[in-house]
mmCIF file of C-alpha atoms in Angstrom:
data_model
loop_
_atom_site.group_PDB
_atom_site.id
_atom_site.type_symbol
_atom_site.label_atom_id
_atom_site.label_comp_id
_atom_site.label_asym_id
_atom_site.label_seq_id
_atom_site.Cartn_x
_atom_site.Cartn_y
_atom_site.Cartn_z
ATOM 1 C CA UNK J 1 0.000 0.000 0.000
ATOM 2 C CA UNK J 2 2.879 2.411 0.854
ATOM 3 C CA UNK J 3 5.300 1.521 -2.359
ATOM 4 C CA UNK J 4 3.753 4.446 -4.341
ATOM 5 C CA UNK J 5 3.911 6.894 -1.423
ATOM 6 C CA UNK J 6 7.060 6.238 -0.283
ATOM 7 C CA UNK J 7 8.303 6.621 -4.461
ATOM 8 C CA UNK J 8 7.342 9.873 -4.407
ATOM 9 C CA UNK J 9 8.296 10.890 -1.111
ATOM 10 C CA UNK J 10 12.123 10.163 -1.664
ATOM 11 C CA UNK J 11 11.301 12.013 -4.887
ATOM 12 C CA UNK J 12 10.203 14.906 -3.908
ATOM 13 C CA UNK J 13 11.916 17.868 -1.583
ATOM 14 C CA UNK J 14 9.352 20.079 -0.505
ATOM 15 C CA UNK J 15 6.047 19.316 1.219
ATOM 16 C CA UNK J 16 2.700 20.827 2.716
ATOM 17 C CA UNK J 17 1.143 18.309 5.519
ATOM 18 C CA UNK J 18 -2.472 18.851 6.237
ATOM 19 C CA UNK J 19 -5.881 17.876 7.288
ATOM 20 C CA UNK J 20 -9.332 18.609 7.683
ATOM 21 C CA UNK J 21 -11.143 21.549 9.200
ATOM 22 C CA UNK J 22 -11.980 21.385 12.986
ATOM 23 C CA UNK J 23 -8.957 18.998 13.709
ATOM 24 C CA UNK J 24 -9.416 16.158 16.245
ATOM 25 C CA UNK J 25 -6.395 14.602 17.996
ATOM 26 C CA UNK J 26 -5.767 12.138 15.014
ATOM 27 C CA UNK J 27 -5.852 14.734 12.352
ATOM 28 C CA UNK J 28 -3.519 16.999 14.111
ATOM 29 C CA UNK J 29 -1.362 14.316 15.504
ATOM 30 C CA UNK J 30 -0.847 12.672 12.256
ATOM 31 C CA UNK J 31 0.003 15.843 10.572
ATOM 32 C CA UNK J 32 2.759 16.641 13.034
ATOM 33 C CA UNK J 33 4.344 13.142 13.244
ATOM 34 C CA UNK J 34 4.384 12.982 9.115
ATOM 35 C CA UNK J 35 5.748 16.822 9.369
ATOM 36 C CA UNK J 36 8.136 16.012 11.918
ATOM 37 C CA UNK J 37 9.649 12.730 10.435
ATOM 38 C CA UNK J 38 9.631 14.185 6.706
ATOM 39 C CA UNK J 39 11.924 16.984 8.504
ATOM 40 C CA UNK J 40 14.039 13.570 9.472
ATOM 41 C CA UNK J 41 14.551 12.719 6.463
ATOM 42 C CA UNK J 42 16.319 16.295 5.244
ATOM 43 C CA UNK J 43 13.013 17.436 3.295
ATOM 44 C CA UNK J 44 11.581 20.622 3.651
ATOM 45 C CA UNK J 45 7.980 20.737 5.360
ATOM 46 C CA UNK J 46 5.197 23.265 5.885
ATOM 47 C CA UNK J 47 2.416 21.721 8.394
ATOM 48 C CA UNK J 48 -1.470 23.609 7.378
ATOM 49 C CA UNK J 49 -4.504 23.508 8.864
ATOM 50 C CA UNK J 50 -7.605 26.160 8.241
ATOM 51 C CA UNK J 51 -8.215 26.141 11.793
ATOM 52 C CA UNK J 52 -4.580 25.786 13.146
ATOM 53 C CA UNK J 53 -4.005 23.000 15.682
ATOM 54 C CA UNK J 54 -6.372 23.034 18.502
ATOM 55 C CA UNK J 55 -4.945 24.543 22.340
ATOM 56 C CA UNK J 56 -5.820 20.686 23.915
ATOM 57 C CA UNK J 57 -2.729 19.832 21.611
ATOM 58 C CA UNK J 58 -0.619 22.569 22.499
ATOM 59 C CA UNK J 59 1.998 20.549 24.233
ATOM 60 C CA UNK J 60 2.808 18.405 21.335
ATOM 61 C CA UNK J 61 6.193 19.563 20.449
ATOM 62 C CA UNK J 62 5.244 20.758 16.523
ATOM 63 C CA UNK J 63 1.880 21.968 17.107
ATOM 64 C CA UNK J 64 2.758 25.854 17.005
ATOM 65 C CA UNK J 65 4.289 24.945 13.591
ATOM 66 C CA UNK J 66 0.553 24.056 12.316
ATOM 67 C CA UNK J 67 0.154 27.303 10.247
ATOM 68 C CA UNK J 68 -3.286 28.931 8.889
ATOM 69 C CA UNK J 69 -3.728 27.966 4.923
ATOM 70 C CA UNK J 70 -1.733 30.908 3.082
ATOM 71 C CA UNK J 71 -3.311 32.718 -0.097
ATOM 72 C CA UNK J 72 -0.910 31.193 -2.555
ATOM 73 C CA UNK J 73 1.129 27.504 -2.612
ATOM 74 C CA UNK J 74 4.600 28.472 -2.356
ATOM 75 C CA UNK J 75 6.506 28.073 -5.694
ATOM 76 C CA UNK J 76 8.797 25.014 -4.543
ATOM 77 C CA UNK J 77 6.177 22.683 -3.021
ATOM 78 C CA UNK J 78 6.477 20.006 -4.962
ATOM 79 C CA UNK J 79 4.311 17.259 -2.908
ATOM 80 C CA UNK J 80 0.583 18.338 -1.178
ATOM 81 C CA UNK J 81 0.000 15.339 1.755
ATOM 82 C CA UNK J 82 -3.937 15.226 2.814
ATOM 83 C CA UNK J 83 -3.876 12.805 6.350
ATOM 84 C CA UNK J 84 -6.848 11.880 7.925
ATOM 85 C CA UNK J 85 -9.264 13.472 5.126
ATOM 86 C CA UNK J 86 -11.902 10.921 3.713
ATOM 87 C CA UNK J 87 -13.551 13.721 1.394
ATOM 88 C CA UNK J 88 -10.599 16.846 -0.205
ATOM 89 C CA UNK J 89 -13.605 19.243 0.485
ATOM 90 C CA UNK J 90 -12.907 18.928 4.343
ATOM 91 C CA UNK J 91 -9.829 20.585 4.239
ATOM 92 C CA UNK J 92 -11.752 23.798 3.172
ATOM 93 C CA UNK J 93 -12.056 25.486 -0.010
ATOM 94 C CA UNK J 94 -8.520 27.139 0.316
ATOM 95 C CA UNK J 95 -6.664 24.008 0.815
ATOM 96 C CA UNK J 96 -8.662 22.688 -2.099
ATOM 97 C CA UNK J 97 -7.563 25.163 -4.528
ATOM 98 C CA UNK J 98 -4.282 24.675 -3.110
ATOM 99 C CA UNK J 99 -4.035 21.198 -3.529
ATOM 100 C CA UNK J 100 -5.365 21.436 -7.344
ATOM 101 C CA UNK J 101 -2.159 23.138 -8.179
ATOM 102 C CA UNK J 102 0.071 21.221 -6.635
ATOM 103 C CA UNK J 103 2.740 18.675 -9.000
ATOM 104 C CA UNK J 104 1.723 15.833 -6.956
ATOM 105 C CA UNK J 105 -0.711 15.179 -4.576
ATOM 106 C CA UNK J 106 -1.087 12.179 -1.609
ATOM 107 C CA UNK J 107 -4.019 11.471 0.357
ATOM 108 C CA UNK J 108 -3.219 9.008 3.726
ATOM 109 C CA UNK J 109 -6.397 8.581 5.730
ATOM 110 C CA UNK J 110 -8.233 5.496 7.333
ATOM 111 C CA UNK J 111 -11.689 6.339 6.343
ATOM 112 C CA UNK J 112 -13.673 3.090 4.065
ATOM 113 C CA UNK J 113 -15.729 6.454 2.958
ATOM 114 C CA UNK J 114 -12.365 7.888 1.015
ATOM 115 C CA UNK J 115 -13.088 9.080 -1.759
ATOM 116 C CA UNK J 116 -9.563 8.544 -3.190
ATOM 117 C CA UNK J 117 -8.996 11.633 -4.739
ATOM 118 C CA UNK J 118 -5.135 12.077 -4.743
ATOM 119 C CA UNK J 119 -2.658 11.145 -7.257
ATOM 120 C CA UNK J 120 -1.607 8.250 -4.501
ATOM 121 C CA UNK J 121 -3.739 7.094 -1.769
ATOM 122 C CA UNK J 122 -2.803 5.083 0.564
ATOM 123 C CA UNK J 123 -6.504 4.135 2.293
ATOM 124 C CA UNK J 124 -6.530 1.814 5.478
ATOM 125 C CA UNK J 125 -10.416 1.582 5.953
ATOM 126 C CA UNK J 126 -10.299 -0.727 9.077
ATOM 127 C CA UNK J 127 -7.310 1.392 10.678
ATOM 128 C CA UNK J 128 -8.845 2.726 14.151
ATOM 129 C CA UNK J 129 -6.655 5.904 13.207
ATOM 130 C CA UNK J 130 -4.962 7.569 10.651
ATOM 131 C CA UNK J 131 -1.867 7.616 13.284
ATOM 132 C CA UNK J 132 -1.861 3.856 12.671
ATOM 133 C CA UNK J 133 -1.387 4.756 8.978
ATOM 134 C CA UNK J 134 1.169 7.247 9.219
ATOM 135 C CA UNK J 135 3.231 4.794 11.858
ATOM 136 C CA UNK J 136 3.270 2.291 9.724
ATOM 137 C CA UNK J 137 4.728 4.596 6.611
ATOM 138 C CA UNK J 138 7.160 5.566 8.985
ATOM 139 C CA UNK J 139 8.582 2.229 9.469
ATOM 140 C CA UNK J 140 8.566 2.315 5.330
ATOM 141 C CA UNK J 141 10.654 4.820 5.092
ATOM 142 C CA UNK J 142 13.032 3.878 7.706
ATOM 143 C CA UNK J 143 12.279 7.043 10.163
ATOM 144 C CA UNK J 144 13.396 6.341 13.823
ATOM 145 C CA UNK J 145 11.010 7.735 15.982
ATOM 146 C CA UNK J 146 12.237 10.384 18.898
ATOM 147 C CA UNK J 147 9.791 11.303 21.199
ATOM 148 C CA UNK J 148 8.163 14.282 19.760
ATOM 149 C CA UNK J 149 7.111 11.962 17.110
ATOM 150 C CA UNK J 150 6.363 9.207 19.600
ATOM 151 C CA UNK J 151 4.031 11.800 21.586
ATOM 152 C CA UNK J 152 1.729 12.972 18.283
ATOM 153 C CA UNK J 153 1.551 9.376 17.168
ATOM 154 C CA UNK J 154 0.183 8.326 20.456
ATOM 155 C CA UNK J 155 -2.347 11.395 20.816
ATOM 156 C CA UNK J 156 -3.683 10.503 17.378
ATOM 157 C CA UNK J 157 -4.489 6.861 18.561
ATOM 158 C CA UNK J 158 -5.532 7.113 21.825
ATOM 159 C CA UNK J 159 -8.242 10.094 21.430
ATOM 160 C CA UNK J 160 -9.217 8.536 17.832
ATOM 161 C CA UNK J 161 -9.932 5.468 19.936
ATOM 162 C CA UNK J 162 -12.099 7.273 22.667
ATOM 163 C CA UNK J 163 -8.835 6.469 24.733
ATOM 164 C CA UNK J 164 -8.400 2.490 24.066
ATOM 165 C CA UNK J 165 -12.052 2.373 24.681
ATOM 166 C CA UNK J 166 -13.828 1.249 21.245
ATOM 167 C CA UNK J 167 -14.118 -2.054 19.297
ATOM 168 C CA UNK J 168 -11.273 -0.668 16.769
ATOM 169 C CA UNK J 169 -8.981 -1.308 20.195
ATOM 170 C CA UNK J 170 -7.119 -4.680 18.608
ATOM 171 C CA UNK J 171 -4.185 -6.554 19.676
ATOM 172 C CA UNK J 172 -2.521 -4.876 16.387
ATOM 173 C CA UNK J 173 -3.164 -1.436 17.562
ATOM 174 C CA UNK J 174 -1.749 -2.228 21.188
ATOM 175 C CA UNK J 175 1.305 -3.744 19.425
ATOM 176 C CA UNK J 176 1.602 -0.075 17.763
ATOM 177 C CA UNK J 177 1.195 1.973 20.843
ATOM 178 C CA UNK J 178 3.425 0.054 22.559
ATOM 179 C CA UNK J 179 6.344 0.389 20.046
ATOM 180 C CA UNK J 180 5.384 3.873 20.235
ATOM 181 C CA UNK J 181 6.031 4.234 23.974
ATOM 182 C CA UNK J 182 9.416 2.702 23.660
ATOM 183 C CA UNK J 183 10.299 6.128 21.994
ATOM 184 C CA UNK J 184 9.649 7.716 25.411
ATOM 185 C CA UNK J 185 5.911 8.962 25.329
ATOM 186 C CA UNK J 186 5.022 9.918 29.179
ATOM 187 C CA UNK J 187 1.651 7.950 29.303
ATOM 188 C CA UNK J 188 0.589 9.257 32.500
ATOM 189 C CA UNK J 189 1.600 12.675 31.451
ATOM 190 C CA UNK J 190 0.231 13.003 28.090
ATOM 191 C CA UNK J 191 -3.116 11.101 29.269
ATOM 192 C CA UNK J 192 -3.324 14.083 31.700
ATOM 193 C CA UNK J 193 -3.053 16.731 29.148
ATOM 194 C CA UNK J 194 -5.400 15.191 26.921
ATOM 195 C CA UNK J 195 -8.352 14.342 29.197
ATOM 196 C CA UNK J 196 -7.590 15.500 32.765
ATOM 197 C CA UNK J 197 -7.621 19.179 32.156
ATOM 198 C CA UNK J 198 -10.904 21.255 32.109
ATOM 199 C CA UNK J 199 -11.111 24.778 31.747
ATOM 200 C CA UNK J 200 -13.906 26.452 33.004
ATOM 201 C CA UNK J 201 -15.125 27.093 29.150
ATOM 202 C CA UNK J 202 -15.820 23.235 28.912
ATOM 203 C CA UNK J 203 -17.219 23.067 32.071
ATOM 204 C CA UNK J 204 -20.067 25.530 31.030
ATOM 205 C CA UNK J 205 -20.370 23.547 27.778
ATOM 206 C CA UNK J 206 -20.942 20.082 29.779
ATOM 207 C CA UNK J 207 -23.434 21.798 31.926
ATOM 208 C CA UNK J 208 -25.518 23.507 29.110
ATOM 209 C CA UNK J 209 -25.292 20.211 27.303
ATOM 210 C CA UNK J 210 -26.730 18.044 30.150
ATOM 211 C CA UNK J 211 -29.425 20.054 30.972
ATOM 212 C CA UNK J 212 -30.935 20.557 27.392
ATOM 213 C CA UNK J 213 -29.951 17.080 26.007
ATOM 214 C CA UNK J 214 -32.752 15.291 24.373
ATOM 215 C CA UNK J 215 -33.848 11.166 24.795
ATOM 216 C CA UNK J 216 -36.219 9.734 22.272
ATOM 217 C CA UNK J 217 -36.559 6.466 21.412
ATOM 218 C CA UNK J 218 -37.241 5.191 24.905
ATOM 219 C CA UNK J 219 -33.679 5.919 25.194
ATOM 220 C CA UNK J 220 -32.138 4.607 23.039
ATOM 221 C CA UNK J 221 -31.045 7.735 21.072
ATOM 222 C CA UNK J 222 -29.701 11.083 22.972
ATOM 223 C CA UNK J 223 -28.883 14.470 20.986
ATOM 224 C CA UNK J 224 -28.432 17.857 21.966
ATOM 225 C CA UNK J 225 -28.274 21.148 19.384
ATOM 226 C CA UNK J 226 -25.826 23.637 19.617
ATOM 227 C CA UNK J 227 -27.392 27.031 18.335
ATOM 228 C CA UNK J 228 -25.640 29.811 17.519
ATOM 229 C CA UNK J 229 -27.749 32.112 19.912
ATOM 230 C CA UNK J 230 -26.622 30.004 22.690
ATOM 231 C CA UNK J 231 -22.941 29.836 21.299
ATOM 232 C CA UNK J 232 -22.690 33.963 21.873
ATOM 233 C CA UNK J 233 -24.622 33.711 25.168
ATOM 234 C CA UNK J 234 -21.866 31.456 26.476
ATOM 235 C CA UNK J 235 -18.752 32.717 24.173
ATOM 236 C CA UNK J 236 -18.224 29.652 22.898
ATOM 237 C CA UNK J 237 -14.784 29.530 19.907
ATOM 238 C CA UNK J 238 -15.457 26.630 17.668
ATOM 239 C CA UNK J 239 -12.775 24.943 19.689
ATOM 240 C CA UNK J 240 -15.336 24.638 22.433
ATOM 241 C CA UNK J 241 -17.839 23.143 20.912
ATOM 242 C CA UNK J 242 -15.880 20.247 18.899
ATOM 243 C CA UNK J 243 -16.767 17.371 21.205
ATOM 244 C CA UNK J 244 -20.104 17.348 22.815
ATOM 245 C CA UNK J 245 -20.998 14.333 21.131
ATOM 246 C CA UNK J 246 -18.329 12.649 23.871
ATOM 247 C CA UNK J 247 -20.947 14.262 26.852
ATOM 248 C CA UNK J 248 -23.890 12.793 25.571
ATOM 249 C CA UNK J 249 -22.915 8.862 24.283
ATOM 250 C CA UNK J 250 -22.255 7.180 27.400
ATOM 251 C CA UNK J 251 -25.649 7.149 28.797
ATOM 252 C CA UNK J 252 -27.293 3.658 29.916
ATOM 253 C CA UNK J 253 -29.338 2.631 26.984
ATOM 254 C CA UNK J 254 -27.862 4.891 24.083
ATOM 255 C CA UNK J 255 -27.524 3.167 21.199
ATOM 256 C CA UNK J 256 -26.862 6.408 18.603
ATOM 257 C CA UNK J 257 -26.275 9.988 19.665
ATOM 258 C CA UNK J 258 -26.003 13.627 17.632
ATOM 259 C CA UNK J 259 -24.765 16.059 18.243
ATOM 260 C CA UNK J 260 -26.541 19.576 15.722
ATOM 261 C CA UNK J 261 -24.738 22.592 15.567
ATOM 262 C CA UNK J 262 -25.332 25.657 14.144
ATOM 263 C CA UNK J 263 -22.235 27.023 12.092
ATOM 264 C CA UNK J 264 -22.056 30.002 9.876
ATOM 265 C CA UNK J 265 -23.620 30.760 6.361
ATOM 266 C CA UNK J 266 -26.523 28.167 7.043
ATOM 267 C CA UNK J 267 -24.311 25.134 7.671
ATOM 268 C CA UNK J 268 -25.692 22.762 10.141
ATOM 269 C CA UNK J 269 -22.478 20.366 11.492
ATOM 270 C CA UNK J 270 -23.518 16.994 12.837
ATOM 271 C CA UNK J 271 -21.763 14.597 14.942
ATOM 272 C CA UNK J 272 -22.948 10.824 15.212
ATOM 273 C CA UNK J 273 -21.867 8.326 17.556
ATOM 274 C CA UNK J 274 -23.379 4.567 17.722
ATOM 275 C CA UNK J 275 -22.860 2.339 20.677
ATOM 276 C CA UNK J 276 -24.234 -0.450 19.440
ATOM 277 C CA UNK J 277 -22.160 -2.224 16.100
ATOM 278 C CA UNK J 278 -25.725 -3.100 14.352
ATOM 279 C CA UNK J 279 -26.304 1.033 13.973
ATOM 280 C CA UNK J 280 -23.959 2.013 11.292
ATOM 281 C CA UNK J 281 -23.809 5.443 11.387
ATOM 282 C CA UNK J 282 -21.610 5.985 8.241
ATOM 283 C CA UNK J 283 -24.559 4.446 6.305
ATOM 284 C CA UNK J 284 -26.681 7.209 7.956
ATOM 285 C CA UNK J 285 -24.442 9.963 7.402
ATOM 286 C CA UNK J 286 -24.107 8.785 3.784
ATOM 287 C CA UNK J 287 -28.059 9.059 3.211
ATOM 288 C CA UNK J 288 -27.292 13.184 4.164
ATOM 289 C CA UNK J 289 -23.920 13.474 2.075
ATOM 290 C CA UNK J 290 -21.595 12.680 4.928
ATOM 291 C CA UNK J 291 -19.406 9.799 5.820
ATOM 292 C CA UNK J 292 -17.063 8.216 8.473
ATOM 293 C CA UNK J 293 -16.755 4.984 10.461
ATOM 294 C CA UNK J 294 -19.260 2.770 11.595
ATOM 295 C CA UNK J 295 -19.202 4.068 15.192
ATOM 296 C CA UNK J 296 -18.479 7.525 14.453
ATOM 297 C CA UNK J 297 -19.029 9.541 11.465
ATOM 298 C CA UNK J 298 -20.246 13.711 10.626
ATOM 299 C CA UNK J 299 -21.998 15.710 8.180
ATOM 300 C CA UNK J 300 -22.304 19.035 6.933
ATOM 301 C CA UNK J 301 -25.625 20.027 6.086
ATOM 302 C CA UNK J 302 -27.147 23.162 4.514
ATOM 303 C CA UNK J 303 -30.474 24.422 5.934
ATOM 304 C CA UNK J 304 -32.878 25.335 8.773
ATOM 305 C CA UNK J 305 -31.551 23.922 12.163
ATOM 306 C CA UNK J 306 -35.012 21.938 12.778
ATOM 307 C CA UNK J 307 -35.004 20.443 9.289
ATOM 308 C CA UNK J 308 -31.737 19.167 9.420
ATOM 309 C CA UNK J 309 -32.104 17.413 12.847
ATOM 310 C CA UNK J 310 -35.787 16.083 11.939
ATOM 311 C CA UNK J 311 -34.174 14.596 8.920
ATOM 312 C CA UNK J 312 -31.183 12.722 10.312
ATOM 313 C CA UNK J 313 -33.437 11.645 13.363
ATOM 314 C CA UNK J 314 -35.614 10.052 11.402
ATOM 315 C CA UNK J 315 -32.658 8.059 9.770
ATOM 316 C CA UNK J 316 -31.690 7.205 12.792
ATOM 317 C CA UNK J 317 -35.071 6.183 14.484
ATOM 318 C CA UNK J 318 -35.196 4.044 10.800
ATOM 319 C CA UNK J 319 -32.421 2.160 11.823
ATOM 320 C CA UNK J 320 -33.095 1.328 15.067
ATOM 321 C CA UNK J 321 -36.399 0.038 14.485
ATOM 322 C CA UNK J 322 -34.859 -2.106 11.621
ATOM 323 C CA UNK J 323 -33.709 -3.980 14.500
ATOM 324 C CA UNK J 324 -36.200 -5.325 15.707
#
């Protein structure tokens, strides 16, 4: 899978790393580790991101390096890396136009939903994270991890894995993290960083969340919409409001959850969650134009707030009562 990539790495001199909008840990992770390593090998690197690299992921050695997209590709990139990008339209329309003018374009993401779009893909569809991916190119290439490395590798895993706690938590992956960790990753440390710390922001967020979530289904399905009314009332950065879903899944009985927010020009973001391996929520997201995993997956919708949630509800309620 990673002959083609690696060609045209070793071919090339100058690269842009980057990944979707709203970065999670594995998006930014992976884009630092492939940054850092490509820096390894004596090539030249520029690390984008629309949105920068979120402040949970400050401490990753790298992470102030994760620059806003600029107006114009530099004249001597030469190679345009998407990781952890199942559609090029989720990098934002001024990667996009980026990446159309680049000489040669890869796309490294662990997504069944990738749409394949790069000159070479290298697509691991039952990966639990694009870190996986980009650990295993590593190896490829003959990098030797250090510890900054080490660190964004493991932050991509263990937060695209809800922490080691989903069904994509195989013997495989462990075998990964702990090669990983014999780099010198601090695991109490970095665990601490990630999903000890709570600023008073988040703390507001959880407690508007819980007390306007919504249960239908007899249960079995819990959502919660983000408005943008209530997004000024609390002054809420988009930072702030990229993981409610994780507040509302791990109620008794919650098969699916969703997460509606209320973004800018009309766009409606939604997260979905399933807890249960029968609701596939990639197949739900796909009947709305989104995509993702089976247990997790997003869409960007267009419209009215109330449409937009009725709609994928009903999807979901669909599904569930398939079951039976």
């Amino acid at each position: 899978m990673y002959k083609e990539i690696c060609q045209a790495i070793h071919s090339c001199h100058s690269f842009v790393v980057i990944s979707h909008i709203r970065p999670d840990g594995d998006a930014t992770g992976s884009t630092i580790a492939l940054g850092l390593a490509l820096r390894s090998l004596g090539k030249k690197v520029r690390m984008w991101n629309r949105d920068g690299a979120p402040k949970l992921f400050s401490f990753l050695e790298g992470s102030s390096e994760v620059e806003c997209i600029p107006p114009a590709l530099p004249e001597d990139v030469d190679c345009f890396i998407c990781v952890d990008t199942a559609d090029l339209k989720r990098i934002g329309d001024e990667g996009v136009k980026l990446f159309n003018q680049a000489p040669l374009t890869l796309n490294i993401d662990h997504h069944h939903t990738n749409k394949r779009y790069a000159d070479h893909n290298a697509v691991g569809g039952h990966d639990a994270a694009c870190g996986c991916l980009i650990y295993e190119l590593l190896r490829v290439l003959g990098v030797k991890l250090n510890k900054a490395m080490a660190d964004a590798l493991y932050a991509a895993i263990s937060t695209d894995t809800g922490s080691f706690k989903y069904s994509s938590t195989t013997p495989r992956v462990m075998r990964i993290v702990a090669d990983i960790m014999e780099a010198g990753v601090d695991v109490g440390e970095i665990n601490r960083m990630m999903y000890d710390e709570k600023d008073p922001i988040s703390q507001k967020v959880e407690a508007e969340v819980l007390s306007n979530m919504v249960f239908e289904e007899n249960g079995a399905i819990s959502h919660y919409s983000m408005t943008k009314q209530t997004k000024e009332r609390l002054q809420l950065d988009m930072e702030a409001t990229k993981d409610l879903v994780d507040i509302i899944r791990g109620w008794q009985g919650v098969k699916a959850c969703a997460i509606f927010e209320e973004e800018h020009d009309d766009v409606i973001r939604i997260s979905l969650r399933s807890k249960d391996p029968r609701v596939d929520v990639s197949a739900i997201a796909g009947k709305h134009g989104g995509g993702g995993h089976c247990m997790a997956a997003g869409i960007r919708m267009r419209g009215e707030l109330a449409a937009c949630r009725e709609a994928v509800l009903n999807t979901i309620k669909e599904t569930l009562r398939s079951l039976s």
